[in-house]
Short mmCIF file of C-alpha atoms in Angstrom, two decimals:
data_model
loop_
_atom_site.label_atom_id
_atom_site.label_comp_id
_atom_site.label_asym_id
_atom_site.label_seq_id
_atom_site.Cartn_x
_atom_site.Cartn_y
_atom_site.Cartn_z
CA UNK V 6 102.54 67.45 96.42
CA UNK V 7 101.29 65.94 93.17
CA UNK V 8 103.22 63.25 91.27
CA UNK V 9 104.01 65.77 88.53
CA UNK V 10 105.72 68.21 90.87
CA UNK V 11 107.48 65.38 92.69
CA UNK V 12 108.94 64.18 89.38
CA UNK V 13 109.76 67.76 88.40
CA UNK V 14 111.82 68.27 91.58
CA UNK V 15 113.63 64.95 91.15
CA UNK V 16 114.54 65.68 87.53
CA UNK V 17 115.76 69.21 88.26
CA UNK V 18 117.83 68.03 91.22
CA UNK V 19 119.50 65.23 89.25
CA UNK V 20 120.20 67.51 86.29
CA UNK V 21 121.69 70.16 88.58
CA UNK V 22 124.04 67.68 90.26
CA UNK V 23 125.06 66.20 86.89
CA UNK V 24 125.71 69.68 85.47
CA UNK V 25 127.88 70.59 88.45
CA UNK V 26 129.90 67.38 88.00
CA UNK V 27 130.43 68.16 84.30
CA UNK V 28 131.44 71.75 85.07
CA UNK V 29 133.88 70.59 87.70
CA UNK V 30 135.65 67.88 85.72
CA UNK V 31 135.67 69.82 82.44
CA UNK V 32 137.81 72.48 84.06
CA UNK V 33 140.44 70.23 85.62
CA UNK V 34 143.09 71.01 82.97
CA UNK V 35 143.92 73.66 80.39
CA UNK V 36 142.18 73.55 77.05
CA UNK V 37 144.87 75.34 75.04
CA UNK V 38 147.77 73.74 73.21
CA UNK V 39 150.14 76.14 74.82
CA UNK V 40 152.97 74.89 76.98
CA UNK V 41 152.97 78.18 78.89
CA UNK V 42 149.26 77.87 79.69
CA UNK V 43 148.36 81.23 78.18
CA UNK V 44 145.02 82.00 76.55
CA UNK V 45 146.43 84.62 74.24
CA UNK V 46 144.31 87.38 75.81
CA UNK V 47 146.29 90.48 76.70
CA UNK V 48 144.93 93.66 78.21
CA UNK V 49 146.94 96.64 79.34
CA UNK V 50 150.07 94.53 79.33
CA UNK V 51 148.52 91.78 81.46
CA UNK V 52 148.34 88.29 80.00
CA UNK V 53 145.54 85.90 80.88
CA UNK V 54 146.56 82.40 81.95
CA UNK V 55 144.40 79.28 81.75
CA UNK V 56 145.66 77.47 84.85
CA UNK V 57 143.69 74.47 86.12
CA UNK V 58 141.84 74.68 89.42
CA UNK V 59 143.97 73.72 92.46
CA UNK V 60 143.66 70.05 93.40
CA UNK V 61 142.53 70.81 96.94
CA UNK V 62 139.65 72.94 95.57
CA UNK V 63 138.59 70.11 93.23
CA UNK V 64 138.65 67.61 96.11
CA UNK V 65 136.50 69.87 98.33
CA UNK V 66 134.00 70.32 95.53
CA UNK V 67 133.84 66.54 95.02
CA UNK V 68 133.24 66.08 98.74
CA UNK V 69 130.30 68.51 98.66
CA UNK V 70 128.74 66.66 95.72
CA UNK V 71 129.17 63.28 97.40
CA UNK V 72 127.70 64.71 100.61
CA UNK V 73 124.68 66.13 98.75
CA UNK V 74 123.96 62.76 97.12
CA UNK V 75 124.24 60.98 100.47
CA UNK V 76 122.00 63.57 102.08
CA UNK V 77 119.31 63.15 99.43
CA UNK V 78 119.44 59.39 99.91
CA UNK V 79 119.17 59.60 103.71
CA UNK V 80 116.73 62.51 104.05
CA UNK V 81 113.66 63.71 102.12
CA UNK V 82 114.56 66.07 99.33
CA UNK V 83 113.69 64.23 96.14
CA UNK V 84 109.98 64.80 95.70
CA UNK V 85 107.92 62.12 97.43
CA UNK V 86 110.98 60.03 98.33
CA UNK V 87 110.98 59.96 102.18
CA UNK V 88 114.66 59.14 102.62
CA UNK V 89 116.14 55.93 104.00
CA UNK V 90 116.26 57.30 107.55
CA UNK V 91 112.54 58.11 107.58
CA UNK V 92 113.16 61.59 109.04
CA UNK V 93 110.31 64.10 109.08
CA UNK V 94 110.03 67.53 110.62
CA UNK V 95 106.90 66.42 112.47
CA UNK V 96 108.76 63.47 113.95
CA UNK V 97 111.69 65.69 114.95
CA UNK V 98 109.32 68.14 116.62
CA UNK V 99 107.59 65.34 118.51
CA UNK V 100 110.90 63.91 119.74
CA UNK V 101 111.95 67.31 121.03
CA UNK V 102 108.58 67.77 122.72
CA UNK V 103 108.88 64.34 124.33
CA UNK V 104 112.35 65.17 125.67
CA UNK V 105 111.07 68.48 127.04
CA UNK V 106 108.14 66.72 128.66
CA UNK V 107 110.45 64.26 130.38
CA UNK V 108 112.62 67.08 131.67
CA UNK V 109 110.00 69.64 132.66
CA UNK V 110 106.77 67.64 132.97
CA UNK V 111 107.32 66.87 136.68
CA UNK V 112 107.90 70.57 137.39
CA UNK V 113 104.63 71.61 135.73
CA UNK V 114 102.82 68.74 137.49
CA UNK V 115 104.08 70.00 140.84
CA UNK V 116 102.56 73.44 140.29
CA UNK V 117 99.38 72.00 138.76
CA UNK V 118 98.68 70.25 142.06
CA UNK V 119 98.83 73.56 143.93
CA UNK V 120 96.01 76.14 144.15
CA UNK V 121 96.55 79.23 142.04
CA UNK V 122 96.67 81.37 145.19
CA UNK V 123 99.73 79.40 146.31
CA UNK V 124 101.45 79.22 142.94
CA UNK V 125 101.60 83.02 142.66
CA UNK V 126 103.86 83.14 145.72
CA UNK V 127 106.51 80.92 144.09
CA UNK V 128 109.07 83.10 142.22
CA UNK V 129 110.29 80.19 140.09
CA UNK V 130 106.73 79.39 139.02
CA UNK V 131 106.09 83.02 138.08
CA UNK V 132 109.23 83.09 135.93
CA UNK V 133 107.97 80.03 134.08
CA UNK V 134 104.54 81.63 133.77
CA UNK V 135 106.10 84.79 132.39
CA UNK V 136 107.79 82.80 129.61
CA UNK V 137 104.52 81.05 128.81
CA UNK V 138 102.84 84.45 128.65
CA UNK V 139 105.56 85.88 126.40
CA UNK V 140 105.22 82.97 123.97
CA UNK V 141 101.43 82.75 123.86
CA UNK V 142 99.84 86.02 125.02
CA UNK V 143 102.22 88.96 124.64
CA UNK V 144 101.50 89.29 120.91
CA UNK V 145 98.09 90.76 121.78
CA UNK V 146 98.27 91.87 125.41
CA UNK V 147 101.83 93.22 125.21
CA UNK V 148 104.98 92.05 126.97
CA UNK V 149 103.95 94.05 130.04
CA UNK V 150 100.36 92.70 129.84
CA UNK V 151 98.95 96.23 129.76
CA UNK V 152 97.09 95.59 126.54
CA UNK V 153 96.56 97.81 123.53
CA UNK V 154 93.74 99.18 121.40
CA UNK V 155 91.12 96.41 121.47
CA UNK V 156 93.16 94.13 123.76
CA UNK V 157 92.42 94.17 127.51
CA UNK V 158 94.86 95.37 130.14
CA UNK V 159 95.49 92.39 132.42
CA UNK V 160 97.21 94.35 135.20
CA UNK V 161 94.14 96.19 136.48
CA UNK V 162 90.98 94.92 138.18
CA UNK V 163 88.62 95.57 135.29
CA UNK V 164 87.67 92.20 133.78
CA UNK V 165 85.25 91.58 130.94
CA UNK V 166 84.59 87.97 131.94
CA UNK V 167 85.74 88.00 135.55
CA UNK V 168 89.12 88.00 137.21
CA UNK V 169 88.91 84.95 139.47
CA UNK V 170 91.37 82.09 138.78
CA UNK V 171 88.48 79.93 137.55
CA UNK V 172 87.22 82.55 135.10
CA UNK V 173 90.70 83.35 133.85
CA UNK V 174 91.36 79.67 133.23
CA UNK V 175 88.12 79.33 131.25
CA UNK V 176 89.18 82.28 129.09
CA UNK V 177 92.55 80.68 128.37
CA UNK V 178 91.18 77.18 127.76
CA UNK V 179 88.15 77.96 125.61
CA UNK V 180 88.85 81.47 124.40
CA UNK V 181 86.23 84.20 124.23
CA UNK V 182 83.98 85.53 121.51
CA UNK V 183 82.68 89.03 122.10
CA UNK V 184 79.87 90.33 119.92
CA UNK V 185 78.45 93.83 120.21
CA UNK V 186 75.73 94.37 117.59
CA UNK V 187 75.50 97.57 115.62
CA UNK V 188 72.44 99.71 116.40
CA UNK V 189 72.46 102.15 113.48
CA UNK V 190 69.27 100.80 111.91
CA UNK V 191 67.38 100.42 115.17
CA UNK V 192 68.34 103.81 116.62
CA UNK V 193 69.00 106.01 113.63
CA UNK V 194 71.62 108.75 113.66
CA UNK V 195 69.82 110.81 116.31
CA UNK V 196 69.33 107.80 118.58
CA UNK V 197 73.00 106.82 118.27
CA UNK V 198 74.04 110.32 119.33
CA UNK V 199 71.61 110.28 122.26
CA UNK V 200 72.78 106.88 123.55
CA UNK V 201 76.42 107.95 123.15
CA UNK V 202 75.78 111.01 125.32
CA UNK V 203 74.07 108.81 127.91
CA UNK V 204 77.08 106.46 127.93
CA UNK V 205 79.36 109.46 128.50
CA UNK V 206 77.19 110.52 131.43
CA UNK V 207 77.47 107.08 133.05
CA UNK V 208 81.17 107.59 133.72
CA UNK V 209 80.77 111.23 134.74
CA UNK V 210 82.31 112.67 131.61
CA UNK V 211 81.35 115.85 129.79
CA UNK V 212 78.13 115.30 127.92
CA UNK V 213 75.03 116.98 126.54
CA UNK V 214 72.48 116.60 129.34
CA UNK V 215 69.45 116.96 127.07
CA UNK V 216 70.67 114.33 124.60
CA UNK V 217 71.73 112.05 127.46
CA UNK V 218 68.24 112.24 128.95
CA UNK V 219 66.78 111.26 125.58
CA UNK V 220 69.25 108.41 125.32
CA UNK V 221 68.55 106.97 128.78
CA UNK V 222 65.32 105.29 127.69
CA UNK V 223 66.91 103.94 124.54
CA UNK V 224 69.79 102.59 126.59
CA UNK V 225 67.36 100.65 128.76
CA UNK V 226 65.64 99.27 125.68
CA UNK V 227 68.66 98.27 123.60
CA UNK V 228 71.72 98.12 125.86
CA UNK V 229 70.68 97.22 129.40
CA UNK V 230 70.17 93.53 128.57
CA UNK V 231 73.95 93.14 128.28
CA UNK V 232 75.47 96.12 130.11
CA UNK V 233 72.94 96.15 132.93
CA UNK V 234 70.36 98.82 133.82
CA UNK V 235 73.05 101.00 135.37
CA UNK V 236 75.69 100.21 132.77
CA UNK V 237 77.93 98.30 135.19
CA UNK V 238 78.49 95.44 132.73
CA UNK V 239 77.96 91.69 132.84
CA UNK V 240 80.70 89.05 133.04
CA UNK V 241 78.39 86.44 131.56
CA UNK V 242 78.32 88.24 128.20
CA UNK V 243 81.70 89.95 128.47
CA UNK V 244 79.83 93.29 128.40
CA UNK V 245 82.13 96.01 129.75
CA UNK V 246 81.39 98.29 132.68
CA UNK V 247 80.49 101.69 131.21
CA UNK V 248 80.58 103.55 134.51
CA UNK V 249 84.34 103.51 135.09
CA UNK V 250 87.23 105.03 133.17
CA UNK V 251 88.53 101.80 131.62
CA UNK V 252 87.95 101.52 127.88
CA UNK V 253 88.85 98.58 125.67
CA UNK V 254 89.08 100.73 122.53
CA UNK V 255 89.02 104.42 123.27
CA UNK V 256 87.13 106.87 125.50
CA UNK V 257 86.85 109.36 122.63
CA UNK V 258 83.21 110.29 121.91
CA UNK V 259 83.76 109.58 118.22
CA UNK V 260 84.88 106.05 119.04
CA UNK V 261 81.89 105.45 121.32
CA UNK V 262 79.55 106.66 118.58
CA UNK V 263 81.22 104.38 116.05
CA UNK V 264 80.88 101.35 118.33
CA UNK V 265 77.20 102.00 119.00
CA UNK V 266 76.55 102.53 115.30
CA UNK V 267 78.60 99.65 113.86
CA UNK V 268 79.13 97.26 116.76
CA UNK V 269 82.30 95.33 117.58
CA UNK V 270 83.48 91.74 117.15
CA UNK V 271 86.26 90.55 119.47
CA UNK V 272 87.85 87.13 119.66
CA UNK V 273 90.33 85.58 122.03
CA UNK V 274 91.59 82.23 120.65
CA UNK V 275 91.29 79.06 122.70
CA UNK V 276 94.59 77.62 123.95
CA UNK V 277 93.44 74.14 124.94
CA UNK V 278 94.91 72.67 121.77
CA UNK V 279 98.20 74.55 122.16
CA UNK V 280 98.94 74.10 125.86
CA UNK V 281 98.29 71.17 128.15
CA UNK V 282 96.34 71.54 131.37
CA UNK V 283 99.44 71.86 133.58
CA UNK V 284 100.84 74.74 131.54
CA UNK V 285 97.44 76.43 131.44
CA UNK V 286 97.24 76.21 135.24
CA UNK V 287 100.62 77.91 135.55
CA UNK V 288 99.70 80.54 132.96
CA UNK V 289 96.44 81.18 134.83
CA UNK V 290 98.41 81.82 138.01
CA UNK V 291 100.72 84.26 136.22
CA UNK V 292 97.84 86.23 134.71
CA UNK V 293 95.99 86.22 138.03
CA UNK V 294 98.93 87.67 139.95
CA UNK V 295 99.32 90.52 137.45
CA UNK V 296 96.31 92.29 138.94
CA UNK V 297 97.04 91.48 142.57
CA UNK V 298 98.24 94.37 144.76
CA UNK V 299 101.34 92.49 145.91
CA UNK V 300 102.47 92.08 142.30
CA UNK V 301 102.51 95.81 141.58
#
């Protein structure tokens, strides 16, 4: 905040409090020289009185003004003035985090010392992992972890980067950046259609056999480096398996054509700056157990 805006806030705040004080005390008594306290306004037989505000209401209003002044002295609220107590929202957040760490840190440390394969058998650990998942992952993967359009289903055994505890943890810690280039210029419209038909044939779906045969050679030239010669995918690149019936976006031919033509850019954010290693270990265990037969 610049000095100008800091001064602007201070001036407006002081003027507002002063105006409220004036309004309050200027209405403590009647302003008419009328012993009956009437204003002289009559409507439909009803006379308007100019009675002063009740004393208890005045006192409450004074208390609120005094409180507001004390609050602005103790806490930040007047531009750059930090307040005599030195309170900040960052400091409050850190104190709450420190208290939570003292209370729950030993619990997370206990599970962090256990292998993931053991942690998944602890119901209390999985409840904690579920809450971590809900707070950090459900926005994309869904509360049931079954994913959505462009977001992987974590409850099956189809993994772009691998489903071992080690690979899952790497995904959570460092995130993932998927990059499928568009091939419109290299293949042309006819080539895109041919490769799309070949991709449909890989998973045994209805396809044009003649176009698929034409697209097979182009697939080997442009796609096999990532998806493999047989289209079974590659965890190193996050290239999906094209021979099964699991699709990150959609199995519709039009969607496959669009992806080949325009490419896709996917990003999973890294969580190493949001969660400490103990929480990531517990979250890894929760995600890992989602695809295990015993968890279904």
